[in-house]
């Protein structure tokens, strides 16, 4: 049976280019905008609270951070720090939640004796034009702004933190990979990784860096040394080397989430690449980013029995929810019982066929 059309979790008043989920809190952060063009389209970073309402995952706007004339094209998240790619620079923002953001509610500030403010429930109405802050529960401050791309059409296109948040890696239209100490933002390494734009970056636990470029290459780096490169035609004979180019994908550890330029969204098993979920043209326009609900305690509560949940955003201003229902499986005790029964049945059949077998 084909999956149902994905639910529209949230709609912004501007094109969406990136989405991140907090690993410990029921919080999604999405961003985008219309850039510097005077079209009346805003630029901003939206903070969304995720919660289960009536058995369905819902999002409500907590805060809208105005980024003036700069659209956020890429974003990385490390605890309460956001590294936002805006034009040719990386803007480092810190957000604070006043009162712990708990599952299903905004907790009151300790000792205040007051409940959190009332918030709009569910996804924002279609065509909503005003997305001012829904509460004062979130404040955002700017810490740094560092230029990270120096091409004629300068644009930071990718940014990632390493696992402990001590290192930030950026890539852009000039093809250079740049590594920065964090939080000092001191540049420690810079080298030409691709001929043309770097489309995406991923970091491994040993700080190996994987880069995907518009030059049809996907490379694995240790510092500035090339460890290996991936090529389509090595694994898929008969397909021209430039029939496809590498773009973004996200791996939850168990599942792999994919979004396409035609707006389709898929979820695969990570180790076997077996496809479990696919919706053709879920957005109908290029999917700009995807993110899994984290496999943490709070994330499992948000899943509400589903095996995985993937958020996708696109230029159509929508954030959509893709649910992977739990697959039916036999309990371990029943499998062991069936195995024991099979062994006993085999022995009995052998005894009947060959008297004196035992």
GROMACS .gro file of C-alpha atoms in nm:
model
  358
    1UNK     CA    1   0.000   0.000   0.000
    2UNK     CA    2   0.137   0.340  -0.096
    3UNK     CA    3   0.196   0.582   0.194
    4UNK     CA    4  -0.058   0.856   0.253
    5UNK     CA    5   0.023   1.205   0.134
    6UNK     CA    6   0.246   1.368   0.397
    7UNK     CA    7   0.089   1.609   0.642
    8UNK     CA    8   0.174   1.978   0.618
    9UNK     CA    9   0.336   2.042   0.954
   10UNK     CA   10   0.405   2.412   0.907
   11UNK     CA   11   0.386   2.683   0.640
   12UNK     CA   12   0.615   2.986   0.645
   13UNK     CA   13   0.565   3.321   0.468
   14UNK     CA   14   0.888   3.270   0.272
   15UNK     CA   15   1.072   2.991   0.085
   16UNK     CA   16   1.232   2.740   0.323
   17UNK     CA   17   1.587   2.623   0.264
   18UNK     CA   18   1.693   2.441   0.578
   19UNK     CA   19   1.556   2.260   0.885
   20UNK     CA   20   1.719   2.124   1.201
   21UNK     CA   21   1.579   1.942   1.505
   22UNK     CA   22   1.715   1.984   1.854
   23UNK     CA   23   1.859   1.650   1.973
   24UNK     CA   24   1.716   1.677   2.327
   25UNK     CA   25   1.415   1.908   2.307
   26UNK     CA   26   1.092   1.900   2.104
   27UNK     CA   27   1.212   2.191   1.895
   28UNK     CA   28   1.246   2.233   1.518
   29UNK     CA   29   1.429   2.529   1.365
   30UNK     CA   30   1.367   2.619   1.002
   31UNK     CA   31   1.485   2.915   0.797
   32UNK     CA   32   1.487   3.079   0.458
   33UNK     CA   33   1.361   3.392   0.291
   34UNK     CA   34   1.355   3.599  -0.023
   35UNK     CA   35   1.705   3.745   0.011
   36UNK     CA   36   1.796   4.106  -0.057
   37UNK     CA   37   1.550   4.153  -0.345
   38UNK     CA   38   1.282   4.408  -0.264
   39UNK     CA   39   0.990   4.176  -0.325
   40UNK     CA   40   0.830   4.208   0.017
   41UNK     CA   41   0.928   3.849   0.105
   42UNK     CA   42   1.078   3.833   0.454
   43UNK     CA   43   1.391   3.658   0.574
   44UNK     CA   44   1.392   3.476   0.903
   45UNK     CA   45   1.463   3.184   1.133
   46UNK     CA   46   1.153   3.023   1.286
   47UNK     CA   47   1.151   2.824   1.609
   48UNK     CA   48   0.876   2.561   1.621
   49UNK     CA   49   0.760   2.358   1.918
   50UNK     CA   50   0.675   1.997   1.834
   51UNK     CA   51   0.413   1.811   2.036
   52UNK     CA   52   0.160   1.533   2.014
   53UNK     CA   53  -0.198   1.662   1.996
   54UNK     CA   54  -0.481   1.412   1.955
   55UNK     CA   55  -0.240   1.143   1.845
   56UNK     CA   56  -0.083   1.360   1.572
   57UNK     CA   57   0.248   1.543   1.565
   58UNK     CA   58   0.188   1.917   1.552
   59UNK     CA   59   0.408   2.227   1.526
   60UNK     CA   60   0.343   2.574   1.665
   61UNK     CA   61   0.549   2.888   1.617
   62UNK     CA   62   0.741   2.996   1.927
   63UNK     CA   63   0.952   3.274   1.781
   64UNK     CA   64   1.040   3.440   1.451
   65UNK     CA   65   1.392   3.582   1.431
   66UNK     CA   66   1.427   3.850   1.162
   67UNK     CA   67   1.746   3.822   0.953
   68UNK     CA   68   1.688   4.152   0.774
   69UNK     CA   69   1.798   4.131   0.408
   70UNK     CA   70   1.977   3.795   0.445
   71UNK     CA   71   1.812   3.465   0.362
   72UNK     CA   72   1.947   3.166   0.557
   73UNK     CA   73   2.043   2.901   0.303
   74UNK     CA   74   2.225   2.653   0.530
   75UNK     CA   75   2.224   2.587   0.902
   76UNK     CA   76   2.404   2.375   1.162
   77UNK     CA   77   2.293   2.324   1.522
   78UNK     CA   78   2.502   2.249   1.832
   79UNK     CA   79   2.301   2.266   2.154
   80UNK     CA   80   2.191   2.632   2.177
   81UNK     CA   81   2.418   2.757   1.896
   82UNK     CA   82   2.313   2.805   1.533
   83UNK     CA   83   2.565   2.848   1.251
   84UNK     CA   84   2.363   3.009   0.971
   85UNK     CA   85   2.488   3.049   0.616
   86UNK     CA   86   2.370   3.390   0.494
   87UNK     CA   87   2.511   3.520   0.164
   88UNK     CA   88   2.894   3.496   0.180
   89UNK     CA   89   2.914   3.470   0.560
   90UNK     CA   90   2.852   3.237   0.850
   91UNK     CA   91   2.650   3.402   1.125
   92UNK     CA   92   2.680   3.246   1.471
   93UNK     CA   93   2.363   3.285   1.678
   94UNK     CA   94   2.282   3.177   2.031
   95UNK     CA   95   1.921   3.117   2.129
   96UNK     CA   96   1.785   3.096   2.482
   97UNK     CA   97   1.466   2.932   2.598
   98UNK     CA   98   1.328   3.113   2.901
   99UNK     CA   99   1.192   2.826   3.102
  100UNK     CA  100   1.272   2.471   2.999
  101UNK     CA  101   1.102   2.360   2.682
  102UNK     CA  102   0.933   2.039   2.789
  103UNK     CA  103   0.751   1.777   2.591
  104UNK     CA  104   0.401   1.900   2.517
  105UNK     CA  105   0.428   2.232   2.701
  106UNK     CA  106   0.630   2.538   2.782
  107UNK     CA  107   0.737   2.495   3.141
  108UNK     CA  108   0.707   2.799   3.368
  109UNK     CA  109   1.027   2.969   3.476
  110UNK     CA  110   1.138   2.834   3.810
  111UNK     CA  111   0.979   3.027   4.097
  112UNK     CA  112   0.755   3.237   3.874
  113UNK     CA  113   0.437   3.056   3.964
  114UNK     CA  114   0.301   3.137   3.620
  115UNK     CA  115   0.214   2.916   3.330
  116UNK     CA  116   0.363   2.965   2.986
  117UNK     CA  117   0.181   3.183   2.733
  118UNK     CA  118  -0.095   3.044   2.521
  119UNK     CA  119   0.022   2.938   2.176
  120UNK     CA  120  -0.139   2.863   1.844
  121UNK     CA  121  -0.193   2.487   1.805
  122UNK     CA  122  -0.127   2.289   1.493
  123UNK     CA  123   0.022   2.402   1.164
  124UNK     CA  124  -0.002   2.766   1.068
  125UNK     CA  125  -0.296   2.854   0.842
  126UNK     CA  126  -0.237   2.859   0.467
  127UNK     CA  127  -0.134   3.194   0.336
  128UNK     CA  128  -0.043   3.329   0.678
  129UNK     CA  129   0.141   3.655   0.627
  130UNK     CA  130   0.223   3.764   0.983
  131UNK     CA  131   0.461   3.544   1.179
  132UNK     CA  132   0.569   3.769   1.462
  133UNK     CA  133   0.695   3.605   1.780
  134UNK     CA  134   0.416   3.407   1.945
  135UNK     CA  135   0.581   3.437   2.286
  136UNK     CA  136   0.880   3.582   2.465
  137UNK     CA  137   1.002   3.231   2.549
  138UNK     CA  138   1.287   3.248   2.293
  139UNK     CA  139   1.553   3.516   2.252
  140UNK     CA  140   1.829   3.516   1.992
  141UNK     CA  141   2.162   3.701   2.001
  142UNK     CA  142   2.433   3.732   1.737
  143UNK     CA  143   2.782   3.622   1.847
  144UNK     CA  144   2.998   3.624   1.533
  145UNK     CA  145   2.986   3.690   1.162
  146UNK     CA  146   3.271   3.548   0.953
  147UNK     CA  147   3.311   3.560   0.575
  148UNK     CA  148   3.342   3.204   0.447
  149UNK     CA  149   3.330   3.236   0.068
  150UNK     CA  150   3.527   3.457  -0.169
  151UNK     CA  151   3.402   3.375  -0.519
  152UNK     CA  152   3.255   3.645  -0.747
  153UNK     CA  153   2.905   3.514  -0.670
  154UNK     CA  154   2.994   3.442  -0.308
  155UNK     CA  155   2.759   3.212  -0.118
  156UNK     CA  156   2.811   2.978   0.174
  157UNK     CA  157   2.636   2.658   0.070
  158UNK     CA  158   2.718   2.412   0.350
  159UNK     CA  159   2.806   2.420   0.720
  160UNK     CA  160   2.849   2.148   0.984
  161UNK     CA  161   2.962   2.112   1.345
  162UNK     CA  162   3.163   1.809   1.453
  163UNK     CA  163   3.027   1.579   1.724
  164UNK     CA  164   3.151   1.776   2.027
  165UNK     CA  165   3.093   2.122   1.879
  166UNK     CA  166   3.463   2.216   1.887
  167UNK     CA  167   3.499   2.242   1.510
  168UNK     CA  168   3.294   2.409   1.238
  169UNK     CA  169   3.336   2.326   0.868
  170UNK     CA  170   3.208   2.546   0.584
  171UNK     CA  171   3.195   2.517   0.207
  172UNK     CA  172   3.072   2.747  -0.063
  173UNK     CA  173   3.061   2.857  -0.422
  174UNK     CA  174   3.439   2.896  -0.450
  175UNK     CA  175   3.497   2.522  -0.390
  176UNK     CA  176   3.712   2.577  -0.080
  177UNK     CA  177   3.665   2.378   0.238
  178UNK     CA  178   3.738   2.583   0.550
  179UNK     CA  179   3.773   2.453   0.906
  180UNK     CA  180   3.722   2.680   1.207
  181UNK     CA  181   3.787   2.634   1.577
  182UNK     CA  182   3.475   2.693   1.777
  183UNK     CA  183   3.379   2.914   1.955
  184UNK     CA  184   3.680   3.134   1.868
  185UNK     CA  185   3.607   3.106   1.491
  186UNK     CA  186   3.982   3.092   1.424
  187UNK     CA  187   4.044   2.942   1.080
  188UNK     CA  188   4.266   2.634   1.107
  189UNK     CA  189   4.256   2.488   0.755
  190UNK     CA  190   4.162   2.599   0.405
  191UNK     CA  191   4.202   2.410   0.078
  192UNK     CA  192   4.042   2.367  -0.265
  193UNK     CA  193   3.816   2.061  -0.239
  194UNK     CA  194   3.613   2.087  -0.562
  195UNK     CA  195   3.617   2.256  -0.901
  196UNK     CA  196   3.309   2.466  -0.846
  197UNK     CA  197   3.052   2.483  -0.569
  198UNK     CA  198   3.054   2.260  -0.262
  199UNK     CA  199   2.693   2.144  -0.230
  200UNK     CA  200   2.704   1.960   0.102
  201UNK     CA  201   2.927   1.850   0.389
  202UNK     CA  202   2.912   1.569   0.644
  203UNK     CA  203   3.149   1.492   0.932
  204UNK     CA  204   3.237   1.150   1.068
  205UNK     CA  205   3.314   1.068   1.433
  206UNK     CA  206   3.690   1.080   1.359
  207UNK     CA  207   3.651   1.426   1.198
  208UNK     CA  208   3.684   1.289   0.847
  209UNK     CA  209   3.494   1.525   0.618
  210UNK     CA  210   3.275   1.416   0.327
  211UNK     CA  211   3.211   1.678   0.059
  212UNK     CA  212   2.971   1.672  -0.236
  213UNK     CA  213   3.044   1.911  -0.522
  214UNK     CA  214   2.877   2.042  -0.832
  215UNK     CA  215   3.170   1.889  -1.024
  216UNK     CA  216   2.999   1.545  -0.992
  217UNK     CA  217   3.249   1.437  -0.724
  218UNK     CA  218   3.198   1.312  -0.371
  219UNK     CA  219   3.519   1.310  -0.165
  220UNK     CA  220   3.631   1.192   0.178
  221UNK     CA  221   3.902   1.404   0.343
  222UNK     CA  222   4.132   1.364   0.642
  223UNK     CA  223   4.247   1.720   0.702
  224UNK     CA  224   4.343   1.830   0.346
  225UNK     CA  225   4.438   1.480   0.228
  226UNK     CA  226   4.199   1.298  -0.005
  227UNK     CA  227   4.115   0.957   0.145
  228UNK     CA  228   3.880   0.833  -0.127
  229UNK     CA  229   3.642   0.956  -0.395
  230UNK     CA  230   3.306   0.812  -0.494
  231UNK     CA  231   3.194   0.774  -0.854
  232UNK     CA  232   2.858   0.668  -0.993
  233UNK     CA  233   2.992   0.461  -1.279
  234UNK     CA  234   3.211   0.246  -1.054
  235UNK     CA  235   2.908   0.105  -0.874
  236UNK     CA  236   2.651   0.133  -1.154
  237UNK     CA  237   2.815   0.022  -1.480
  238UNK     CA  238   2.658   0.163  -1.793
  239UNK     CA  239   2.563   0.493  -1.633
  240UNK     CA  240   2.766   0.790  -1.764
  241UNK     CA  241   2.996   0.952  -1.509
  242UNK     CA  242   2.802   1.280  -1.527
  243UNK     CA  243   2.450   1.145  -1.546
  244UNK     CA  244   2.400   1.231  -1.178
  245UNK     CA  245   2.563   1.459  -0.927
  246UNK     CA  246   2.580   1.417  -0.552
  247UNK     CA  247   2.351   1.634  -0.342
  248UNK     CA  248   2.221   1.626   0.015
  249UNK     CA  249   2.108   1.321   0.209
  250UNK     CA  250   2.069   1.256   0.582
  251UNK     CA  251   2.137   0.936   0.777
  252UNK     CA  252   1.975   0.880   1.116
  253UNK     CA  253   2.198   0.580   1.180
  254UNK     CA  254   1.914   0.339   1.105
  255UNK     CA  255   1.744   0.510   0.813
  256UNK     CA  256   1.848   0.725   0.519
  257UNK     CA  257   1.626   1.018   0.419
  258UNK     CA  258   1.629   1.154   0.065
  259UNK     CA  259   1.472   1.455  -0.103
  260UNK     CA  260   1.484   1.516  -0.480
  261UNK     CA  261   1.480   1.812  -0.716
  262UNK     CA  262   1.132   1.707  -0.830
  263UNK     CA  263   0.996   1.726  -0.476
  264UNK     CA  264   0.984   1.354  -0.398
  265UNK     CA  265   1.082   1.217  -0.056
  266UNK     CA  266   1.204   0.867   0.036
  267UNK     CA  267   1.322   0.676   0.343
  268UNK     CA  268   1.560   0.380   0.305
  269UNK     CA  269   1.721   0.133   0.544
  270UNK     CA  270   2.073   0.271   0.587
  271UNK     CA  271   2.275  -0.051   0.563
  272UNK     CA  272   2.088  -0.219   0.278
  273UNK     CA  273   1.932   0.082   0.099
  274UNK     CA  274   1.598  -0.103   0.090
  275UNK     CA  275   1.329   0.159   0.028
  276UNK     CA  276   1.057   0.163   0.292
  277UNK     CA  277   0.880   0.489   0.210
  278UNK     CA  278   0.836   0.698  -0.104
  279UNK     CA  279   0.602   0.983  -0.196
  280UNK     CA  280   0.635   1.117  -0.547
  281UNK     CA  281   0.636   1.497  -0.567
  282UNK     CA  282   0.551   1.541  -0.200
  283UNK     CA  283   0.633   1.909  -0.248
  284UNK     CA  284   0.613   1.937  -0.626
  285UNK     CA  285   0.928   2.152  -0.627
  286UNK     CA  286   1.289   2.103  -0.519
  287UNK     CA  287   1.331   1.965  -0.166
  288UNK     CA  288   1.593   2.187  -0.001
  289UNK     CA  289   1.652   1.994   0.323
  290UNK     CA  290   1.539   1.696   0.530
  291UNK     CA  291   1.588   1.606   0.898
  292UNK     CA  292   1.491   1.308   1.114
  293UNK     CA  293   1.319   1.340   1.451
  294UNK     CA  294   1.611   1.238   1.678
  295UNK     CA  295   1.627   0.892   1.833
  296UNK     CA  296   1.640   1.036   2.186
  297UNK     CA  297   1.395   0.986   2.470
  298UNK     CA  298   1.202   1.299   2.376
  299UNK     CA  299   1.217   1.204   2.010
  300UNK     CA  300   1.067   0.862   2.079
  301UNK     CA  301   0.779   1.031   2.260
  302UNK     CA  302   0.716   1.245   1.953
  303UNK     CA  303   0.723   0.937   1.727
  304UNK     CA  304   0.419   0.797   1.912
  305UNK     CA  305   0.475   0.439   1.800
  306UNK     CA  306   0.607   0.518   1.451
  307UNK     CA  307   0.946   0.380   1.361
  308UNK     CA  308   1.076   0.707   1.216
  309UNK     CA  309   0.963   1.060   1.132
  310UNK     CA  310   1.127   1.279   0.869
  311UNK     CA  311   1.072   1.652   0.815
  312UNK     CA  312   1.122   1.797   0.468
  313UNK     CA  313   1.126   2.160   0.359
  314UNK     CA  314   1.112   2.313   0.011
  315UNK     CA  315   1.094   2.633  -0.186
  316UNK     CA  316   0.713   2.604  -0.163
  317UNK     CA  317   0.743   2.740   0.197
  318UNK     CA  318   0.609   2.417   0.347
  319UNK     CA  319   0.750   2.187   0.611
  320UNK     CA  320   0.600   1.840   0.569
  321UNK     CA  321   0.596   1.537   0.795
  322UNK     CA  322   0.675   1.187   0.669
  323UNK     CA  323   0.593   0.901   0.907
  324UNK     CA  324   0.728   0.549   0.880
  325UNK     CA  325   0.489   0.317   1.070
  326UNK     CA  326   0.644   0.047   1.282
  327UNK     CA  327   0.691  -0.271   1.085
  328UNK     CA  328   0.533  -0.582   1.231
  329UNK     CA  329   0.782  -0.821   1.384
  330UNK     CA  330   0.765  -1.136   1.594
  331UNK     CA  331   0.876  -1.118   1.959
  332UNK     CA  332   1.213  -1.278   2.030
  333UNK     CA  333   1.058  -1.535   2.265
  334UNK     CA  334   0.820  -1.650   1.993
  335UNK     CA  335   1.105  -1.684   1.742
  336UNK     CA  336   1.301  -1.896   1.992
  337UNK     CA  337   0.995  -2.110   2.056
  338UNK     CA  338   0.941  -2.163   1.684
  339UNK     CA  339   1.308  -2.260   1.639
  340UNK     CA  340   1.288  -2.508   1.924
  341UNK     CA  341   0.970  -2.656   1.779
  342UNK     CA  342   1.135  -2.686   1.437
  343UNK     CA  343   1.432  -2.872   1.587
  344UNK     CA  344   1.206  -3.113   1.775
  345UNK     CA  345   0.994  -3.174   1.462
  346UNK     CA  346   1.308  -3.242   1.255
  347UNK     CA  347   1.435  -3.495   1.511
  348UNK     CA  348   1.097  -3.674   1.519
  349UNK     CA  349   1.084  -3.695   1.138
  350UNK     CA  350   1.437  -3.835   1.125
  351UNK     CA  351   1.341  -4.094   1.389
  352UNK     CA  352   1.037  -4.201   1.184
  353UNK     CA  353   1.237  -4.220   0.862
  354UNK     CA  354   1.537  -4.393   1.015
  355UNK     CA  355   1.434  -4.610   1.314
  356UNK     CA  356   1.713  -4.623   1.565
  357UNK     CA  357   1.839  -4.278   1.464
  358UNK     CA  358   1.848  -4.176   1.830
   0.00000   0.00000   0.00000
